[in-house]
mmCIF file of C-alpha atoms in Angstrom:
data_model
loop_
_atom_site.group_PDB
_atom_site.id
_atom_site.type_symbol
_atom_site.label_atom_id
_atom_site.label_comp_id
_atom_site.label_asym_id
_atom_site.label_seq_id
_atom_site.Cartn_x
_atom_site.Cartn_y
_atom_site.Cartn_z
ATOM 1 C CA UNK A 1 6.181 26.113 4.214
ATOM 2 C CA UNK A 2 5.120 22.915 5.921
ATOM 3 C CA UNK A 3 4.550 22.648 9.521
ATOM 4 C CA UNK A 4 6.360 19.044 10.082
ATOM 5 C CA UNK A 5 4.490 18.643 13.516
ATOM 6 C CA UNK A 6 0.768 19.549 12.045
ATOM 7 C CA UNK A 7 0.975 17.103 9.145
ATOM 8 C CA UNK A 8 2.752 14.087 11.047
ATOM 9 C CA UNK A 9 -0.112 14.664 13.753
ATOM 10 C CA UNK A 10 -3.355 14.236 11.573
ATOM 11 C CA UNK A 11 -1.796 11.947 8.549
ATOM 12 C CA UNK A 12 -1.175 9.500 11.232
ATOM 13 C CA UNK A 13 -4.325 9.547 13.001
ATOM 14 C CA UNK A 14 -6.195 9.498 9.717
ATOM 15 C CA UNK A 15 -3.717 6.519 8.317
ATOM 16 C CA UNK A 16 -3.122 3.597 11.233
ATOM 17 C CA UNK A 17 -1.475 1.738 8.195
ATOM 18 C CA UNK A 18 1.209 4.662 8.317
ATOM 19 C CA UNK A 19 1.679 4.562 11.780
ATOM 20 C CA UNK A 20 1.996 0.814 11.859
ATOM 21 C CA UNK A 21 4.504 1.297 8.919
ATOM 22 C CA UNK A 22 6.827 3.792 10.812
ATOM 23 C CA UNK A 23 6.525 1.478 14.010
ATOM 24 C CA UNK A 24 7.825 -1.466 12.616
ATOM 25 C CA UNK A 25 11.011 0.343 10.160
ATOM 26 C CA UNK A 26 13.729 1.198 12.132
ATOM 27 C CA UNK A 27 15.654 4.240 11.301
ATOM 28 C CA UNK A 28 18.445 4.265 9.132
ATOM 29 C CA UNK A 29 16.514 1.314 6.843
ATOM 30 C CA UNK A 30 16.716 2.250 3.012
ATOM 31 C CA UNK A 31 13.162 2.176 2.033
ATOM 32 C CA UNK A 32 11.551 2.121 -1.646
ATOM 33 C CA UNK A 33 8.086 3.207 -1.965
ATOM 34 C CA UNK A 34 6.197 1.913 -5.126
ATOM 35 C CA UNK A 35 3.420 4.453 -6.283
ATOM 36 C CA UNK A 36 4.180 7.109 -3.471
ATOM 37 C CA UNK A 37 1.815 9.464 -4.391
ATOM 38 C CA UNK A 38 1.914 12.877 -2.786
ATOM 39 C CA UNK A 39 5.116 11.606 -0.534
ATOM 40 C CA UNK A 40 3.148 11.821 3.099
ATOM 41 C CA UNK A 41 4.078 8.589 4.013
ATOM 42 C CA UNK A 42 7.951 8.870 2.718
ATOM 43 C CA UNK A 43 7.973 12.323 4.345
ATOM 44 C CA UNK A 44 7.431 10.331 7.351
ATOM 45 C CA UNK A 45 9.632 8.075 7.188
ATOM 46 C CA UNK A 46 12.361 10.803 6.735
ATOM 47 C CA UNK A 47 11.417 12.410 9.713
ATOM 48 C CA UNK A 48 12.811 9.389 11.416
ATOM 49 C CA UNK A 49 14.987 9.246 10.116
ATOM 50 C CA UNK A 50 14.669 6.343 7.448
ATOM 51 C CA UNK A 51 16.500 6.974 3.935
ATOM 52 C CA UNK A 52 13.686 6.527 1.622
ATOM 53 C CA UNK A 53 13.093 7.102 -1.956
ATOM 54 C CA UNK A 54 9.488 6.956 -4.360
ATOM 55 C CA UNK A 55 8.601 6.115 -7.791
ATOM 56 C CA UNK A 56 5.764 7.802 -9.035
ATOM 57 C CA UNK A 57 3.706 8.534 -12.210
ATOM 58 C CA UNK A 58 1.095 11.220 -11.486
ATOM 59 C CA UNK A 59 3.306 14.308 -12.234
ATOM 60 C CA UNK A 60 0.893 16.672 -9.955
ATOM 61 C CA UNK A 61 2.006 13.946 -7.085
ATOM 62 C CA UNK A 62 5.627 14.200 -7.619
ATOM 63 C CA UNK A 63 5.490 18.002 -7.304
ATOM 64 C CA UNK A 64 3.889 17.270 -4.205
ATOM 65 C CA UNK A 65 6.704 15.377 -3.255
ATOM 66 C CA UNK A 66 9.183 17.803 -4.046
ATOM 67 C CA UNK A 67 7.696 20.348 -2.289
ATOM 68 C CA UNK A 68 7.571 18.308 0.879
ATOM 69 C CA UNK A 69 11.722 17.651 0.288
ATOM 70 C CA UNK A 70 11.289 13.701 -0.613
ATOM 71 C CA UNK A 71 13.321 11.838 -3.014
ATOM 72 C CA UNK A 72 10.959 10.662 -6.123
ATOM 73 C CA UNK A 73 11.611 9.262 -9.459
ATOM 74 C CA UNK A 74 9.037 9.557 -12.377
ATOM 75 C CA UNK A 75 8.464 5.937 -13.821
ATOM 76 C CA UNK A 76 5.320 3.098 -13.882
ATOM 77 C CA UNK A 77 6.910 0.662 -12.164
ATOM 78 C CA UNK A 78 4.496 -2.038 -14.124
ATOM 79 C CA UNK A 79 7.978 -1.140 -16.703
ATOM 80 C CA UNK A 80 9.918 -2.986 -14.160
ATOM 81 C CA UNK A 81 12.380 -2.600 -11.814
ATOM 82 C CA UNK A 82 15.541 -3.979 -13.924
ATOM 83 C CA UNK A 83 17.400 -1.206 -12.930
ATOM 84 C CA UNK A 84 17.713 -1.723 -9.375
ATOM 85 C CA UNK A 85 20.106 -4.089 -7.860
ATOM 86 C CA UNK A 86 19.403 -7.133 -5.811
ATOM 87 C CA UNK A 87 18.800 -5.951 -1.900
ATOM 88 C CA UNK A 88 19.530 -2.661 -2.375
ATOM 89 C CA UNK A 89 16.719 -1.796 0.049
ATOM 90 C CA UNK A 90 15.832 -2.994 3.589
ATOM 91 C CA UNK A 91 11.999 -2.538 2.349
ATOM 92 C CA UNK A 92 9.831 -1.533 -0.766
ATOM 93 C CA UNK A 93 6.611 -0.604 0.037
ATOM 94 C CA UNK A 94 3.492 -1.050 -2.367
ATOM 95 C CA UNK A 95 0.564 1.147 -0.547
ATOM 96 C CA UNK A 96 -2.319 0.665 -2.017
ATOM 97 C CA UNK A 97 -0.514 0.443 -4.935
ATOM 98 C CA UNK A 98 -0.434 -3.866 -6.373
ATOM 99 C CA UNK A 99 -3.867 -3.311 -7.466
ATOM 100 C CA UNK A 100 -3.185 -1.190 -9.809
ATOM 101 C CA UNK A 101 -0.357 -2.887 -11.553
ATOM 102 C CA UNK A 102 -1.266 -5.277 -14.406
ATOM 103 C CA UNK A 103 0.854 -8.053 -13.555
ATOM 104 C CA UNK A 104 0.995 -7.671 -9.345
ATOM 105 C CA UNK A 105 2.899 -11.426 -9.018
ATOM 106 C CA UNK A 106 5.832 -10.296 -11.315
ATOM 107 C CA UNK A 107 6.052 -7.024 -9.293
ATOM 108 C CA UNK A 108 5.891 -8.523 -6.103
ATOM 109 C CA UNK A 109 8.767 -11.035 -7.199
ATOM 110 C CA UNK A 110 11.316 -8.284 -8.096
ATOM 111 C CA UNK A 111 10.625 -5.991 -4.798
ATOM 112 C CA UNK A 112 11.616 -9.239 -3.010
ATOM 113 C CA UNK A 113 14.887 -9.223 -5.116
ATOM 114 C CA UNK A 114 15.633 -6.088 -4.437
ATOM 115 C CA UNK A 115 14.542 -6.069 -0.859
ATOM 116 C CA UNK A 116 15.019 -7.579 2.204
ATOM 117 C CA UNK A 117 11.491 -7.285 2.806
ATOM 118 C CA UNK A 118 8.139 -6.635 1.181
ATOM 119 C CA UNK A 119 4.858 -4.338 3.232
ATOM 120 C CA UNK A 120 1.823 -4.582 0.957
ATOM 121 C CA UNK A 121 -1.297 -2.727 1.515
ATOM 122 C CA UNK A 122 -4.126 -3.013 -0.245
ATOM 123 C CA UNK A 123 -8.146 -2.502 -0.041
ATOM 124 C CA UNK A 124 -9.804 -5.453 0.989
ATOM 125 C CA UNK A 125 -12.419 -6.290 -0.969
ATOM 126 C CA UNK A 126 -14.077 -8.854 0.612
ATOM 127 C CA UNK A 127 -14.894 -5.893 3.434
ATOM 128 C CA UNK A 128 -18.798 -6.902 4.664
ATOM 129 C CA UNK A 129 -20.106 -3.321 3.181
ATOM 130 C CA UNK A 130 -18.616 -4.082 0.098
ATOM 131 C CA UNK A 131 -20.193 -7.845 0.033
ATOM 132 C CA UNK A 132 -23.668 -6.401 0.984
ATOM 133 C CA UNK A 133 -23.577 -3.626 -1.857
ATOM 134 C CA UNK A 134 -22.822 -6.278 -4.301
ATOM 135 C CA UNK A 135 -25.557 -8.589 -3.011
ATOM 136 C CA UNK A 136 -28.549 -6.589 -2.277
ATOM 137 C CA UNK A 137 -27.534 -3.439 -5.226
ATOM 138 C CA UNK A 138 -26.129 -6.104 -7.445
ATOM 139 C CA UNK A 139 -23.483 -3.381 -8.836
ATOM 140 C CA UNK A 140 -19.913 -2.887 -8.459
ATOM 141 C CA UNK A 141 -19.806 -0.719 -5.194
ATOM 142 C CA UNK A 142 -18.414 2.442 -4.707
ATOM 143 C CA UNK A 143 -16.894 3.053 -1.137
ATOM 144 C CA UNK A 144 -14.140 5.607 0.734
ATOM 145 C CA UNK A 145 -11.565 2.554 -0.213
ATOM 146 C CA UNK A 146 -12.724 2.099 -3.461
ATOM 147 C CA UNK A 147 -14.313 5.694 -4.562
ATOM 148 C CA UNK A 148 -14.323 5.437 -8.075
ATOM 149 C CA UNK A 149 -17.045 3.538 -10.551
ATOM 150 C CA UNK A 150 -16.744 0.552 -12.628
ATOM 151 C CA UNK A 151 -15.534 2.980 -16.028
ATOM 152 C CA UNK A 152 -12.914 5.059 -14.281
ATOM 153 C CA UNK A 153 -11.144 2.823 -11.454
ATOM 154 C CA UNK A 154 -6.948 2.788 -11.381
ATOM 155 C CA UNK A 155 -8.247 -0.902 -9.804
ATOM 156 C CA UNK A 156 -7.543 -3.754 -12.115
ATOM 157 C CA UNK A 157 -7.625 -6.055 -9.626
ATOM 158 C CA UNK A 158 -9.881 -6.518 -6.378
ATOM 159 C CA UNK A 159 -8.434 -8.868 -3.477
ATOM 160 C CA UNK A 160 -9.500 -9.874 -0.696
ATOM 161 C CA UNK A 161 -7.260 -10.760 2.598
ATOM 162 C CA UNK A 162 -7.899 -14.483 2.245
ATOM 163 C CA UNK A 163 -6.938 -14.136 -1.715
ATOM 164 C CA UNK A 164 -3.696 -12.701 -0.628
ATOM 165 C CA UNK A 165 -3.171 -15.401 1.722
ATOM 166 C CA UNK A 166 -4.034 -17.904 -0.567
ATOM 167 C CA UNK A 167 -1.550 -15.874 -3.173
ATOM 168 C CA UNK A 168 1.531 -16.194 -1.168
ATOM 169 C CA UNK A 169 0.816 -19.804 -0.210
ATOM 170 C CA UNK A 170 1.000 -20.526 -3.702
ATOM 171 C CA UNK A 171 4.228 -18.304 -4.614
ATOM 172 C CA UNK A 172 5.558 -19.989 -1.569
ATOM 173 C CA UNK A 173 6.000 -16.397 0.376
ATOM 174 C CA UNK A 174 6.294 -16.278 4.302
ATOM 175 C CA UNK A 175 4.501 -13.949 5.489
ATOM 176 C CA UNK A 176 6.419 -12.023 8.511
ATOM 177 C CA UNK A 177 3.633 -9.978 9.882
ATOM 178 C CA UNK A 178 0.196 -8.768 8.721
ATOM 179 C CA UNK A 179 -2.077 -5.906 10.674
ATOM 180 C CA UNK A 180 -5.978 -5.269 9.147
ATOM 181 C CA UNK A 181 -7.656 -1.656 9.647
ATOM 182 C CA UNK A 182 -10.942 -0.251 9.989
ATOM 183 C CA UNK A 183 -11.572 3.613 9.524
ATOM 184 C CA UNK A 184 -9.154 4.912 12.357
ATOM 185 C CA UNK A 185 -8.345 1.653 14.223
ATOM 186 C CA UNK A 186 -6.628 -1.493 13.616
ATOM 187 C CA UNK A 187 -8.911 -4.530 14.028
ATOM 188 C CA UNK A 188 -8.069 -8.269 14.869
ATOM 189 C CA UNK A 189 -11.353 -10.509 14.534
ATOM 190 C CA UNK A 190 -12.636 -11.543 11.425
ATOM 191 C CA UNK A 191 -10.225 -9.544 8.870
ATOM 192 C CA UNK A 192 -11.197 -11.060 5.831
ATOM 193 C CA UNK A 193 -15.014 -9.525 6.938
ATOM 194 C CA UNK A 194 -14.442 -6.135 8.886
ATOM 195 C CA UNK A 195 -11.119 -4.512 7.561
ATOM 196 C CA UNK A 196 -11.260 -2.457 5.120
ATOM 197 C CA UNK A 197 -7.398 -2.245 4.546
ATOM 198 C CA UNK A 198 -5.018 -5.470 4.866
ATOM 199 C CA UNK A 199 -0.959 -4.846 5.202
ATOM 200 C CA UNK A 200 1.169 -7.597 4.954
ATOM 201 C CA UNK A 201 4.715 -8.042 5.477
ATOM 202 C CA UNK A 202 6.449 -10.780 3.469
ATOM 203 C CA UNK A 203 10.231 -12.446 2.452
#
C-alpha cells in the first residue's frame, strides 16, 4: 500500500524539477510522459488531478507504475509516435529522457504535433563539476546526474543548456519558459555553469 502523502512529500523535495512541473500544469491537462520510469512523477500529476498517461520500456519500471495505479504503455518511443493523433495532449513530457533517444530532433518534432506543448529536462552537461573532471582527470566523468561510465551509459547524447538553446534557435522553437536546478534548489545565475538539470518549455 502506498502512503500518497509520504511519497508526494520527499519525491518533491528531492525533485524541484517535479515540483516546478506540477506548478505550472493545471489540472484537468492531458499529459504524456515519454520514458516515465517508475511513474513518481505521473503519480503526481494524478494526484491533482491531471489525466496523464506513460510510455515506458524497462518492464521492472512499468510494474512500478502499475502498482502505484498510473496509466503506462510498453513501447521505445525512438519507434515513433505515429500512432498518436495531432494535439491529443495539452503536454508530453521528456524527463531526462531526449538523451537517450537516438534521433532527439525527430522526437521532439512529433511531441510538438501531438501536443500543445513540449517540458524537456535533461542533465546539463556543461555543469562546472562536470567541465573540471574533464579538464584536470581528462576522462568522461561520472556524477549523481550522469552515474554511469563511458561503456554502460543509456546517454547517447550530452547537452548542455546553451546547446539546447542554440538547438531550438535553429528548429525555429519558442521557448515558453525554462527553470535550471541545482541539488535541491532551483538556481538563476549562470545556468549554463551551475545547474545541473535544465527544463525547458517549448511550442
Amino acid at each position: 500500500m502506498i502512503d500518497s502523502k509520504i511519497l508526494s512529500s520527499t519525491t518533491l523535495r528531492e525533485r524541484p524539477d517535479f515540483a516546478y512541473i506540477l506548478d505550472t500544469i493545471s489540472p484537468g491537462s492531458r499529459v504524456l510522459d515519454l520514458g516515465c520510469g517508475n511513474g513518481d512523477l505521473l503519480y503526481l500529476l494524478k494526484q491533482k488531478g491531471i489525466r496523464g498517461q506513460g510510455i515506458e520500456k524497462d518492464e521492472d519500471a512499468i510494474v512500478e507504475c502499475i502498482r502505484k495505479g498510473v496509466y503506462v504503455h510498453h513501447g521505445d518511443i525512438d519507434e515513433g509516435l505515429s500512432h498518436h493523433e495531432d494535439k491529443r495532449f495539452d503536454y508530453v513530457i521528456l524527463n531526462q529522457t531526449i538523451q537517450e533517444t537516438r534521433h532527439p530532433g525527430d522526437i521532439i518534432k512529433e511531441c510538438l504535433r501531438i501536443a500543445k506543448r513540449v517540458i524537456i529536462v535533461f542533465p546539463n552537461f556543461g555543469y562546472w563539476e562536470v567541465r573540471f573532471r574533464i579538464l584536470f582527470q581528462g576522462k568522461t566523468p561520472v556524477t549523481d546526474l550522469l552515474p554511469y561510465r563511458w561503456f554502460n551509459t543509456p546517454n547517447l547524447h550530452f547537452l548542455s543548456v546553451l546547446d539546447f538553446q542554440e538547438f531550438c534557435d535553429i528548429r525555429g522553437f519558442t521557448v515558453e519558459d525554462r527553470a535550471f536546478f541545482t541539488d535541491l534548489k532551483q538556481i538563476k545565475f549562470s545556468p549554463n555553469f551551475f545547474a545541473k538539470l535544465a527544463l525547458f518549455q517549448i511550442r
